[in-house]
Coordinates of C-alpha atoms in Angstrom, one line a residue:
M1 CA -77.3 -77.8 -0.8
S2 CA -80.0 -79.5 1.4
G3 CA -82.8 -81.1 -0.5
N4 CA -80.6 -81.5 -3.6
R5 CA -79.9 -85.0 -5.0
F6 CA -76.8 -85.8 -6.9
V7 CA -76.2 -88.9 -9.0
Y8 CA -73.2 -91.0 -9.1
G9 CA -70.3 -89.3 -10.9
K10 CA -71.7 -85.8 -10.4
H11 CA -69.1 -83.1 -9.5
L12 CA -69.6 -80.1 -7.2
Q13 CA -67.2 -77.1 -7.5
F14 CA -67.0 -74.6 -4.6
S15 CA -66.0 -70.9 -4.8
C16 CA -66.1 -68.0 -2.3
D17 CA -67.5 -64.5 -2.6
A18 CA -65.1 -61.6 -3.3
G19 CA -62.9 -61.0 -0.2
Y20 CA -63.2 -64.6 0.9
E21 CA -61.1 -67.7 0.3
L22 CA -61.6 -71.4 0.5
V23 CA -60.3 -73.0 3.6
G24 CA -60.2 -76.8 4.2
G25 CA -61.9 -79.6 2.0
S26 CA -61.6 -79.6 -1.7
A27 CA -62.6 -77.1 -4.3
I28 CA -64.2 -79.9 -6.3
I29 CA -65.8 -83.1 -4.9
T30 CA -67.3 -86.0 -6.8
C31 CA -70.3 -88.3 -5.9
Q32 CA -69.1 -91.8 -5.5
A33 CA -70.9 -95.2 -6.2
D34 CA -71.6 -95.7 -2.5
G35 CA -73.4 -92.4 -2.5
T36 CA -70.8 -90.5 -0.6
W37 CA -68.5 -87.6 -1.7
D38 CA -64.9 -88.1 -2.2
G39 CA -63.9 -85.1 -0.2
A40 CA -64.9 -82.7 2.5
V41 CA -66.9 -79.5 1.9
P42 CA -64.6 -76.4 2.3
I43 CA -65.5 -73.2 4.1
C44 CA -65.1 -69.5 3.1
N45 CA -63.0 -67.3 5.4
K46 CA -62.2 -63.6 5.0
I47 CA -59.0 -62.8 3.2
Q48 CA -56.2 -61.3 5.4
C49 CA -53.7 -58.6 4.4
P50 CA -50.1 -58.6 5.7
P51 CA -49.7 -57.1 9.2
G52 CA -49.3 -53.3 9.0
Q53 CA -45.8 -52.1 9.8
S54 CA -45.4 -49.3 12.3
P55 CA -43.4 -46.4 10.8
S56 CA -40.3 -45.3 12.6
H57 CA -41.3 -42.9 15.4
G58 CA -45.0 -43.9 14.9
H59 CA -47.7 -46.6 15.4
V60 CA -50.3 -48.6 13.4
T61 CA -53.7 -49.8 14.8
G62 CA -56.6 -51.9 13.3
N63 CA -57.5 -55.3 12.0
I64 CA -56.1 -56.9 8.9
Q65 CA -59.0 -58.8 7.3
Y66 CA -60.8 -57.9 4.1
G67 CA -62.6 -54.6 4.5
D68 CA -60.8 -53.7 7.6
T69 CA -59.0 -50.3 7.9
I70 CA -55.7 -49.7 9.8
S71 CA -54.7 -46.2 11.0
Y72 CA -51.2 -44.7 11.3
T73 CA -50.1 -42.2 14.0
C74 CA -46.8 -40.5 14.8
D75 CA -45.1 -39.8 18.1
A76 CA -45.1 -36.3 19.5
G77 CA -42.7 -34.1 17.5
Y78 CA -43.2 -36.0 14.3
V79 CA -45.6 -35.4 11.4
L80 CA -47.2 -38.0 9.1
T81 CA -46.1 -38.0 5.5
G82 CA -48.4 -40.1 3.4
D83 CA -51.9 -41.7 3.9
A84 CA -53.1 -41.9 7.5
T85 CA -55.3 -45.0 6.7
S86 CA -55.2 -48.0 4.5
T87 CA -57.9 -50.6 3.7
C88 CA -57.4 -54.3 3.2
L89 CA -58.6 -55.1 -0.4
S90 CA -60.2 -58.3 -1.7
T91 CA -56.8 -59.1 -3.3
G92 CA -55.1 -59.3 0.1
V93 CA -53.1 -56.2 -0.3
W94 CA -53.4 -52.8 1.3
S95 CA -55.0 -49.9 -0.6
N96 CA -52.1 -47.5 0.3
Q97 CA -48.4 -47.6 0.9
P98 CA -47.3 -47.2 4.5
P99 CA -46.6 -43.5 5.5
Q100 CA -43.5 -42.1 7.2
C101 CA -43.1 -40.1 10.3
T102 CA -40.7 -37.1 9.8
E103 CA -39.5 -34.9 12.5
L104 CA -41.6 -31.8 13.0
Q105 CA -39.9 -28.4 12.3
C106 CA -40.9 -24.8 13.1
A107 CA -40.4 -22.1 10.5
S108 CA -37.0 -20.3 10.5
L109 CA -36.9 -17.2 12.6
A110 CA -35.2 -14.0 11.4
A111 CA -33.0 -11.8 13.6
P112 CA -34.6 -8.5 14.6
N113 CA -33.1 -5.3 13.1
H114 CA -30.0 -4.4 15.0
G115 CA -30.0 -7.8 16.7
M116 CA -29.0 -11.5 16.4
V117 CA -30.6 -14.9 16.8
S118 CA -28.8 -18.0 17.9
S119 CA -28.5 -20.8 15.4
S120 CA -31.0 -23.7 15.7
T121 CA -32.2 -26.7 13.7
N122 CA -35.8 -25.5 14.3
L123 CA -36.9 -28.9 15.5
V124 CA -39.6 -29.5 18.1
G125 CA -38.1 -28.8 21.5
D126 CA -35.4 -26.5 20.2
T127 CA -35.0 -23.0 21.7
V128 CA -33.7 -20.0 20.0
T129 CA -32.3 -17.0 21.9
F130 CA -32.4 -13.4 20.7
S131 CA -30.0 -10.6 21.5
C132 CA -29.4 -7.1 20.4
D133 CA -26.4 -5.2 19.1
P134 CA -24.5 -2.9 21.5
G135 CA -26.6 0.2 22.1
F136 CA -30.0 -1.7 21.7
E137 CA -32.2 -3.5 24.1
I138 CA -34.7 -6.3 23.5
H139 CA -38.5 -5.8 23.7
G140 CA -40.5 -9.1 23.5
S141 CA -39.5 -12.7 24.0
T142 CA -35.8 -13.3 24.6
D143 CA -36.2 -17.1 24.1
R144 CA -38.7 -18.9 21.9
L145 CA -39.5 -22.7 22.0
C146 CA -40.4 -24.8 18.9
Q147 CA -43.6 -26.4 20.1
A148 CA -45.1 -29.9 19.3
D149 CA -47.5 -28.3 16.9
G150 CA -44.7 -26.7 14.8
T151 CA -45.3 -23.2 16.1
W152 CA -43.0 -21.0 18.2
S153 CA -43.8 -19.9 21.6
G154 CA -43.9 -16.2 22.5
S155 CA -43.7 -13.4 20.0
Q156 CA -41.0 -12.0 17.7
P157 CA -38.9 -9.5 19.7
R158 CA -37.6 -6.0 18.6
C159 CA -34.4 -4.2 19.3
R160 CA -34.8 -0.6 20.4
K161 CA -32.1 2.0 21.0
V162 CA -31.2 2.4 24.7
R163 CA -31.7 5.7 26.4
C164 CA -29.1 7.8 28.2
P165 CA -30.0 10.0 31.2
E166 CA -31.7 13.3 30.5
L167 CA -29.3 16.2 30.3
S168 CA -29.9 19.9 31.3
A169 CA -28.7 22.9 29.3
P170 CA -25.7 24.7 30.9
A171 CA -26.4 28.0 32.7
N172 CA -26.4 30.9 30.1
G173 CA -26.7 28.4 27.3
D174 CA -29.0 26.1 25.3
M175 CA -29.2 22.5 24.3
T176 CA -30.9 20.5 21.5
G177 CA -31.0 16.8 20.6
G178 CA -32.4 13.4 21.8
N179 CA -31.1 10.9 24.4
R180 CA -31.3 7.6 22.6
Y181 CA -28.3 5.6 21.5
Q182 CA -26.2 7.4 18.9
N183 CA -28.3 10.6 19.4
Q184 CA -26.3 13.8 19.7
V185 CA -26.9 16.7 21.9
H186 CA -25.6 20.1 20.7
F187 CA -24.8 22.9 23.1
S188 CA -24.5 26.6 22.5
C189 CA -24.0 29.7 24.7
N190 CA -25.8 33.0 24.9
T191 CA -24.2 36.1 23.3
G192 CA -21.2 37.2 25.4
Y193 CA -20.5 33.7 26.7
Q194 CA -18.2 31.1 25.4
L195 CA -18.6 27.3 25.5
V196 CA -16.0 25.5 27.7
G197 CA -16.0 21.8 26.9
S198 CA -17.4 19.8 24.0
T199 CA -20.1 21.3 21.8
T200 CA -21.5 17.9 21.1
L201 CA -22.2 14.8 23.3
T202 CA -23.2 11.4 22.0
C203 CA -25.3 8.8 23.7
Q204 CA -23.2 5.7 23.9
A205 CA -24.0 1.9 23.8
D206 CA -23.5 1.7 27.6
Q207 CA -26.1 4.3 28.2
T208 CA -23.6 7.0 29.2
W209 CA -22.7 10.2 27.5
S210 CA -19.4 10.6 25.7
G211 CA -18.4 13.4 28.0
P212 CA -19.5 15.9 30.7
V213 CA -21.9 18.7 30.0
P214 CA -19.9 21.9 29.0
N215 CA -20.1 25.2 30.7
C216 CA -20.8 28.7 29.4
S217 CA -18.2 31.2 30.6
P218 CA -17.9 34.9 29.8
T219 CA -16.3 35.3 26.3
Q220 CA -12.5 35.7 26.2
C221 CA -10.3 35.8 23.2
P222 CA -7.2 33.6 23.0
S223 CA -3.9 35.1 24.1
M224 CA -1.8 36.3 21.3
Q225 CA 1.9 36.2 21.0
V226 CA 4.2 37.8 18.4
S227 CA 7.6 36.4 17.9
N228 CA 10.2 39.1 18.1
G229 CA 7.6 41.6 19.2
F230 CA 5.1 42.5 21.9
I231 CA 1.3 42.8 22.6
T232 CA -0.3 45.1 25.2
G233 CA -3.9 45.0 26.4
G234 CA -6.5 42.5 27.7
T235 CA -8.3 39.5 26.2
V236 CA -11.9 40.1 27.4
F237 CA -14.7 40.9 24.9
G238 CA -14.4 44.6 23.8
T239 CA -10.7 44.9 24.7
T240 CA -8.3 46.3 22.1
A241 CA -4.7 44.9 22.0
S242 CA -1.8 46.8 20.6
C243 CA 1.1 45.1 18.8
G244 CA 4.7 46.2 18.2
C245 CA 8.0 44.7 17.0
D246 CA 11.5 44.5 18.5
P247 CA 14.3 46.7 17.0
G248 CA 15.4 45.3 13.7
Y249 CA 12.0 43.8 12.8
L250 CA 9.1 45.1 10.6
L251 CA 5.4 44.9 11.6
I252 CA 3.4 43.0 9.0
G253 CA -0.4 43.3 9.7
P254 CA -2.6 45.6 11.8
A255 CA -1.1 47.3 14.8
T256 CA -4.4 46.9 16.8
T257 CA -7.1 44.2 17.1
T258 CA -10.3 44.0 19.2
C259 CA -11.8 41.0 21.1
Q260 CA -15.3 40.2 19.6
S261 CA -18.4 38.7 21.2
I262 CA -17.8 35.4 19.5
G263 CA -14.4 35.1 21.2
T264 CA -12.2 35.9 18.2
W265 CA -10.1 38.9 17.4
S266 CA -11.2 41.4 14.8
A267 CA -7.9 40.8 13.0
S268 CA -5.3 38.2 13.0
A269 CA -2.2 38.8 15.1
P270 CA 0.5 40.6 13.1
T271 CA 4.0 39.2 12.5
C272 CA 7.4 40.7 13.0
T273 CA 9.7 39.8 10.2
I274 CA 13.4 40.5 10.3
K275 CA 14.6 43.1 7.8
D276 CA 16.1 41.9 4.5
C277 CA 18.8 43.2 2.3
Q278 CA 18.8 42.7 -1.5
P279 CA 20.2 39.3 -2.4
L280 CA 23.8 39.5 -3.5
V281 CA 25.1 38.4 -6.9
A282 CA 28.3 36.3 -7.0
P283 CA 31.2 38.0 -8.8
N284 CA 32.3 36.6 -12.2
H285 CA 34.4 33.5 -11.6
G286 CA 33.4 33.4 -7.9
S287 CA 30.6 32.7 -5.4
V288 CA 28.9 34.2 -2.4
T289 CA 27.4 32.3 0.6
G290 CA 25.3 33.4 3.5
G291 CA 21.9 34.8 4.3
N292 CA 20.5 38.3 3.4
T293 CA 18.6 39.2 6.6
Y294 CA 19.6 41.8 9.2
G295 CA 22.9 40.9 10.8
D296 CA 23.8 38.2 8.2
V297 CA 27.4 38.2 6.9
A298 CA 27.9 37.2 3.3
T299 CA 31.2 35.6 2.4
Y300 CA 32.8 35.8 -1.1
A301 CA 35.1 33.2 -2.7
C302 CA 36.8 33.0 -6.0
D303 CA 36.9 30.0 -8.3
P304 CA 40.2 28.0 -8.4
G305 CA 42.7 30.0 -10.5
Y306 CA 41.3 33.4 -9.5
E307 CA 42.2 35.8 -6.7
M308 CA 40.0 38.3 -4.9
V309 CA 40.3 42.1 -5.1
G310 CA 38.4 43.8 -2.3
S311 CA 36.8 42.7 1.0
P312 CA 35.8 39.0 1.3
T313 CA 32.7 39.8 3.4
Q314 CA 29.7 42.2 3.6
T315 CA 27.1 42.6 6.4
C316 CA 23.4 43.2 6.1
Q317 CA 22.8 46.5 8.1
D318 CA 19.7 47.9 9.9
N319 CA 19.1 50.3 6.9
Q320 CA 18.7 47.2 4.8
H321 CA 21.8 48.0 2.8
W322 CA 25.1 45.9 2.6
S323 CA 28.2 47.3 4.2
G324 CA 31.1 48.1 1.8
S325 CA 31.3 47.2 -1.8
P326 CA 31.4 43.7 -3.4
P327 CA 34.8 42.3 -4.4
Y328 CA 35.7 41.0 -7.8
C329 CA 37.9 38.0 -9.0
I330 CA 40.8 38.2 -11.4
R331 CA 42.6 35.4 -13.0
M332 CA 45.8 34.2 -11.3
E333 CA 49.0 33.9 -13.4
C334 CA 52.3 32.0 -13.1
A335 CA 55.7 33.5 -14.0
K336 CA 56.3 33.5 -17.7
L337 CA 58.6 30.7 -19.0
D338 CA 61.3 31.0 -21.7
A339 CA 61.7 28.8 -24.7
P340 CA 64.7 26.5 -24.5
L341 CA 67.8 27.1 -26.6
H342 CA 67.2 25.7 -30.1
G343 CA 63.4 25.4 -29.2
S344 CA 60.1 27.2 -28.9
I345 CA 57.2 27.5 -26.4
S346 CA 53.4 27.8 -27.0
G347 CA 50.5 28.5 -24.6
T348 CA 49.5 31.1 -21.9
S349 CA 50.5 31.2 -18.3
Y350 CA 47.2 31.6 -16.4
V351 CA 46.3 29.1 -13.6
G352 CA 45.1 25.9 -15.3
D353 CA 46.8 26.7 -18.6
T354 CA 49.4 24.3 -20.1
V355 CA 52.4 25.4 -22.2
T356 CA 54.0 23.1 -24.7
F357 CA 57.7 23.0 -25.6
S358 CA 59.1 21.9 -28.9
C359 CA 62.7 21.7 -30.4
D360 CA 64.0 23.0 -33.7
T361 CA 64.5 20.7 -36.6
G362 CA 67.3 18.3 -35.7
Y363 CA 66.9 18.7 -32.0
E364 CA 65.0 16.8 -29.3
I365 CA 64.0 17.2 -25.7
T366 CA 66.4 15.1 -23.7
S367 CA 65.7 16.4 -20.2
G368 CA 62.8 18.3 -18.5
S369 CA 59.1 18.3 -19.3
S370 CA 57.6 18.6 -22.8
S371 CA 54.6 20.4 -21.2
R372 CA 54.1 22.3 -17.9
T373 CA 50.8 23.4 -16.2
C374 CA 50.2 26.5 -14.2
Q375 CA 48.9 25.4 -10.8
S376 CA 46.6 27.1 -8.3
T377 CA 49.7 27.8 -6.2
Q378 CA 51.0 29.9 -9.2
T379 CA 53.9 27.5 -9.7
W380 CA 54.6 25.3 -12.8
T381 CA 54.5 21.6 -12.8
G382 CA 57.6 19.7 -14.1
T383 CA 61.0 21.2 -15.0
Q384 CA 62.4 23.4 -17.8
P385 CA 63.3 21.2 -20.9
T386 CA 66.6 21.2 -22.8
C387 CA 66.9 20.7 -26.6
T388 CA 69.9 18.6 -27.7
R389 CA 71.0 17.8 -31.3
I390 CA 69.8 14.4 -32.3
K391 CA 72.3 11.7 -33.2
C392 CA 72.3 9.2 -36.0
P393 CA 73.3 5.5 -35.4
T394 CA 76.9 4.8 -35.0
V395 CA 78.6 3.2 -38.0
S396 CA 81.9 1.4 -38.5
A397 CA 84.6 2.0 -41.2
P398 CA 84.5 -0.5 -44.0
A399 CA 87.0 -3.3 -44.1
N400 CA 90.3 -2.1 -45.7
G401 CA 89.1 1.5 -45.3
N402 CA 89.0 4.5 -42.9
M403 CA 86.3 6.9 -41.6
V404 CA 86.4 10.4 -40.0
G405 CA 83.7 12.8 -38.8
S406 CA 80.8 13.0 -36.2
I407 CA 77.3 11.6 -36.0
E408 CA 75.1 14.5 -34.9
F409 CA 72.5 16.2 -37.0
G410 CA 74.0 17.9 -40.1
D411 CA 77.5 16.3 -39.5
Q412 CA 79.2 14.2 -42.1
L413 CA 81.3 11.0 -42.2
Q414 CA 84.1 10.9 -44.7
F415 CA 85.2 7.4 -46.0
S416 CA 88.5 6.3 -47.8
C417 CA 90.2 3.0 -48.7
S418 CA 93.7 1.6 -48.0
P419 CA 96.2 1.5 -50.9
G420 CA 95.3 -1.1 -53.5
H421 CA 91.6 -0.8 -52.8
Q422 CA 88.9 1.3 -54.4
L423 CA 85.7 2.8 -52.8
I424 CA 82.4 1.4 -53.8
G425 CA 79.5 3.8 -52.9
S426 CA 79.3 7.3 -51.6
S427 CA 82.4 8.7 -49.9
T428 CA 80.2 11.0 -47.7
L429 CA 77.3 10.2 -45.3
T430 CA 75.2 13.1 -43.8
C431 CA 73.1 12.8 -40.5
Q432 CA 69.5 13.8 -41.2
A433 CA 66.7 15.2 -38.9
D434 CA 65.0 11.8 -38.8
Q435 CA 68.1 10.3 -37.2
M436 CA 68.9 8.4 -40.3
W437 CA 72.0 8.6 -42.6
D438 CA 71.2 9.8 -46.1
V439 CA 73.0 6.9 -47.8
T440 CA 74.4 3.5 -46.9
V441 CA 78.0 3.0 -45.7
P442 CA 80.4 2.3 -48.7
T443 CA 82.7 -0.7 -49.1
C444 CA 86.4 -1.0 -50.1
S445 CA 87.2 -3.5 -52.9
R446 CA 90.6 -4.6 -54.1
K447 CA 91.7 -3.1 -57.3

């Protein structure tokens, strides 16, 4: 403003360039009558932004005036999320939001085939450990470290099958197969030799074989035995064995067999079976028990109420026939019973049968049993009954009268009246089969 002249009352207004702000003095000053200004002239200073805030696990550097740029960095093991720089704008605010520092992670690692990997958060500084399943061994890095740059140390390992010691084929034999874990070695013998031991060995997880190497020995057939018989001859390849049975037994199968080069017999061992008789049939109304092989004894029995005629046993003989003849069963009977006097009887007298007694009209059973059963002991149950004439109820003579007669079935009672009286009703009562009188008792009335 040097060289300029201002008259009384003139105003001056001050402003700053973008990015600057007035500091001190007055934004407007006026020329006074004494030729002086009523206020001080301000100055323009750079605008300042708020101090930059360091992110957690990080730092911020740089000035905070208009046009200045601040820079953000993270501590080791952390990575910046957001803008790494921010510029102070003319408005006094930063051009970008503050970033964050997040913990650095490595990519997840997979377990190798046939192996395992220890659990981990995959953060910087973490270590994972690899191991293999039983029967496998690790090739590569056993441990891997998550490094500050987010990469793993070392290389991804592999799990390979362990090896068992090399085996040799047995003398007079051959062998095929590998020697890694779970591999199998198969053994065989030359013609005329037989494998003694396991035909197959397996390589185990502990790098040992599942058993010892077998041997090849000259071929022998297994010993044969025949129950209730005998075998003669050897068991070496080419030998023929002869078979026979004890007395009383039949040979089923070939009588000879030969030991073959593969250690088996040319035919299965025969069997000696005991001789059989034809099965027996139980007699009518009876049963038979017991076996039907040589020497067995069959026993016959009759049903209750029947008795045996003939021998109760038969024996199976060497000629496969039964001794003797089979018995038969006949029905047992009790002594015949007679009908009681004035009565009758119905029914048969075989064991188990029941006879029934009845009395003639006007008679009833007063003692003994109305029915009797023939028991297995051929005796009758109960006692012989008796038929007695039935009786009608006792009656009394009418007043002023008399009565004569008896009260058994068919009998009559005769009634009469005293002198001076006359009979009202029947003078005769007859006892009937139903034990009732045919009419009522009469009365005597005065004439």
